[in-house]
Amino acid sequence: MGISVESAALVVIDVQNDFCEGGALAVADGDAVVAPINAVLPRFGVRVLTQDWHPGDHLSFAGNHPGADPFSLTEMPYGPQVLWPTHCVQGSDGAEFHPRLVTRSADLVIRKGFRREIDSYSAFYENDHVTCTGLAGYLRERGVKSVCLAGLATDFCVAYSAVDAVSAGFDVTVLEDACRGIDLDGSLAVAMTNLQDAGVRLARTSDVTG
Ligand code: VGL
Ligand code: ZN
């Protein structure tokens, strides 16, 4: 199956030091996404990178909930929320892009998760499912019809972004070999089911042609 890249955007999710080897919320084999992403990014007509970008007092951090363990669940006004280790703090080295990710050809860098009270897995909507990042409008104004996604982590930010991209009316593909997952308590299997139910296509970077 070939992916036509003429009116397609590649949205690269959170390829940041904290999600890579040695990072505060390292995803197993996370660094492996860099090479396939670099290989296909220049082929897309529209190129977007996202950056998880939290203030130090962000409420998704376990450290901001006295007594709470990382990876435990809490209740936010918008529903259940995983409490993560402190990661991707605005301006920190951990929030920087992976040093080998080729960022110079990106058209847009979209930051998310910068409101203390709301986490944002998706590149389109924050976890309250109401607050938007503006990405859907940007892509529409650029004439984008189809969106390919890659990056970290498959079962959180990539999956949430993919499902929201479908809701926003785009034709959506996840480039599987250019993603890696966290797999917290079966979250990877749940995410794959959610992607399938939403009608997200799965493909490989070798399917990107044109
Ligand atoms: C992510 C957990 C917390 C991700 C971001 O990029 O998948 N996961 N913040
Ligand atoms: Zn985060």
mmCIF file of N, CA and C and ligand atoms in Angstrom, residues 13-16 19 25 27 50 52 54 60-61 81-82 84-85 87-88 112 119-121 151-160 180 182, ligand 1:
data_model
loop_
_atom_site.group_PDB
_atom_site.id
_atom_site.type_symbol
_atom_site.label_atom_id
_atom_site.label_comp_id
_atom_site.label_asym_id
_atom_site.label_seq_id
_atom_site.Cartn_x
_atom_site.Cartn_y
_atom_site.Cartn_z
ATOM 1 N N ILE A 13 5.199 12.967 16.818
ATOM 2 C CA ILE A 13 4.760 13.183 18.198
ATOM 3 C C ILE A 13 5.903 13.000 19.211
ATOM 4 N N ASP A 14 6.237 14.058 19.928
ATOM 5 C CA ASP A 14 7.016 14.011 21.180
ATOM 6 C C ASP A 14 8.322 13.217 21.119
ATOM 7 N N VAL A 15 9.105 13.400 20.065
ATOM 8 C CA VAL A 15 10.409 12.718 20.014
ATOM 9 C C VAL A 15 11.409 13.592 20.790
ATOM 10 N N GLN A 16 11.279 13.522 22.105
ATOM 11 C CA GLN A 16 12.000 14.381 23.036
ATOM 12 C C GLN A 16 12.873 13.528 23.953
ATOM 13 N N PHE A 19 11.583 11.038 26.619
ATOM 14 C CA PHE A 19 10.925 9.793 26.195
ATOM 15 C C PHE A 19 11.920 8.830 25.554
ATOM 16 N N LEU A 25 11.048 9.652 31.414
ATOM 17 C CA LEU A 25 9.908 8.768 31.125
ATOM 18 C C LEU A 25 10.257 7.997 29.850
ATOM 19 N N VAL A 27 10.784 5.563 26.960
ATOM 20 C CA VAL A 27 10.001 4.522 26.299
ATOM 21 C C VAL A 27 11.010 3.499 25.777
ATOM 22 N N THR A 50 5.520 17.774 17.398
ATOM 23 C CA THR A 50 4.915 18.206 18.656
ATOM 24 C C THR A 50 5.926 18.048 19.788
ATOM 25 N N ASP A 52 5.847 17.866 24.047
ATOM 26 C CA ASP A 52 5.199 17.850 25.352
ATOM 27 C C ASP A 52 5.910 18.944 26.160
ATOM 28 N N HIS A 54 5.483 20.887 29.675
ATOM 29 C CA HIS A 54 4.777 21.083 30.944
ATOM 30 C C HIS A 54 5.475 22.102 31.856
ATOM 31 N N SER A 60 -0.171 16.606 36.105
ATOM 32 C CA SER A 60 0.010 15.215 35.665
ATOM 33 C C SER A 60 1.265 14.604 36.292
ATOM 34 N N PHE A 61 2.017 15.383 37.074
ATOM 35 C CA PHE A 61 3.235 14.863 37.701
ATOM 36 C C PHE A 61 2.911 14.301 39.086
ATOM 37 N N GLN A 81 -6.718 10.149 35.296
ATOM 38 C CA GLN A 81 -5.462 10.670 34.751
ATOM 39 C C GLN A 81 -4.309 9.901 35.376
ATOM 40 N N VAL A 82 -3.417 9.373 34.545
ATOM 41 C CA VAL A 82 -2.200 8.729 35.057
ATOM 42 C C VAL A 82 -1.282 9.808 35.621
ATOM 43 N N TRP A 84 2.371 10.809 36.122
ATOM 44 C CA TRP A 84 3.645 10.448 35.500
ATOM 45 C C TRP A 84 4.822 10.954 36.314
ATOM 46 N N PRO A 85 5.991 10.344 36.103
ATOM 47 C CA PRO A 85 7.201 10.983 36.648
ATOM 48 C C PRO A 85 7.341 12.369 35.996
ATOM 49 N N HIS A 87 8.410 15.102 33.748
ATOM 50 C CA HIS A 87 9.031 14.954 32.421
ATOM 51 C C HIS A 87 8.716 16.182 31.572
ATOM 52 N N CYS A 88 9.552 16.415 30.578
ATOM 53 C CA CYS A 88 9.330 17.471 29.579
ATOM 54 C C CYS A 88 8.947 18.804 30.203
ATOM 55 N N LYS A 112 2.215 21.320 23.681
ATOM 56 C CA LYS A 112 0.970 20.911 24.342
ATOM 57 C C LYS A 112 1.260 20.526 25.779
ATOM 58 N N ASP A 119 -3.769 17.775 31.318
ATOM 59 C CA ASP A 119 -2.751 17.088 30.540
ATOM 60 C C ASP A 119 -3.206 17.056 29.087
ATOM 61 N N SER A 120 -2.291 16.829 28.177
ATOM 62 C CA SER A 120 -2.657 16.793 26.766
ATOM 63 C C SER A 120 -1.858 15.702 26.069
ATOM 64 N N TYR A 121 -2.483 14.558 25.897
ATOM 65 C CA TYR A 121 -1.825 13.496 25.134
ATOM 66 C C TYR A 121 -1.913 13.797 23.649
ATOM 67 N N GLY A 151 6.124 8.565 16.184
ATOM 68 C CA GLY A 151 6.726 9.130 17.391
ATOM 69 C C GLY A 151 6.425 8.348 18.645
ATOM 70 N N LEU A 152 6.339 9.089 19.772
ATOM 71 C CA LEU A 152 6.253 8.481 21.098
ATOM 72 C C LEU A 152 5.115 9.123 21.892
ATOM 73 N N ALA A 153 4.385 8.422 22.647
ATOM 74 C CA ALA A 153 4.417 6.974 22.716
ATOM 75 C C ALA A 153 3.190 6.427 21.989
ATOM 76 N N THR A 154 3.341 5.290 21.349
ATOM 77 C CA THR A 154 2.259 4.708 20.550
ATOM 78 C C THR A 154 0.921 4.713 21.288
ATOM 79 N N ASP A 155 0.947 4.253 22.547
ATOM 80 C CA ASP A 155 -0.307 4.013 23.281
ATOM 81 C C ASP A 155 -0.828 5.239 24.007
ATOM 82 N N PHE A 156 -0.087 6.338 24.008
ATOM 83 C CA PHE A 156 -0.604 7.557 24.637
ATOM 84 C C PHE A 156 -0.693 8.666 23.583
ATOM 85 N N CYS A 157 0.353 9.437 23.430
ATOM 86 C CA CYS A 157 0.201 10.628 22.583
ATOM 87 C C CYS A 157 -0.052 10.305 21.113
ATOM 88 N N VAL A 158 0.556 9.234 20.590
ATOM 89 C CA VAL A 158 0.316 8.907 19.182
ATOM 90 C C VAL A 158 -1.127 8.435 19.003
ATOM 91 N N ALA A 159 -1.574 7.498 19.834
ATOM 92 C CA ALA A 159 -2.929 6.949 19.681
ATOM 93 C C ALA A 159 -4.000 8.021 19.886
ATOM 94 N N TYR A 160 -3.852 8.832 20.921
ATOM 95 C CA TYR A 160 -4.856 9.881 21.169
ATOM 96 C C TYR A 160 -4.891 10.876 20.003
ATOM 97 N N ARG A 180 7.008 3.802 19.192
ATOM 98 C CA ARG A 180 7.240 2.834 20.258
ATOM 99 C C ARG A 180 6.293 3.167 21.401
ATOM 100 N N ILE A 182 4.609 2.685 25.573
ATOM 101 C CA ILE A 182 4.929 2.587 27.003
ATOM 102 C C ILE A 182 4.409 1.254 27.548
HETATM 103 C C1 VGL B 1 3.212 11.166 26.843
HETATM 104 C C2 VGL B 1 2.732 10.460 28.954
HETATM 105 C C3 VGL B 1 2.820 11.750 29.438
HETATM 106 C C4 VGL B 1 3.448 10.799 25.407
HETATM 107 C C5 VGL B 1 3.282 12.472 27.295
HETATM 108 O O1 VGL B 1 4.113 11.569 24.686
HETATM 109 O O2 VGL B 1 2.952 9.720 24.985
HETATM 110 N N1 VGL B 1 2.931 10.170 27.673
HETATM 111 N N2 VGL B 1 3.083 12.741 28.582
#
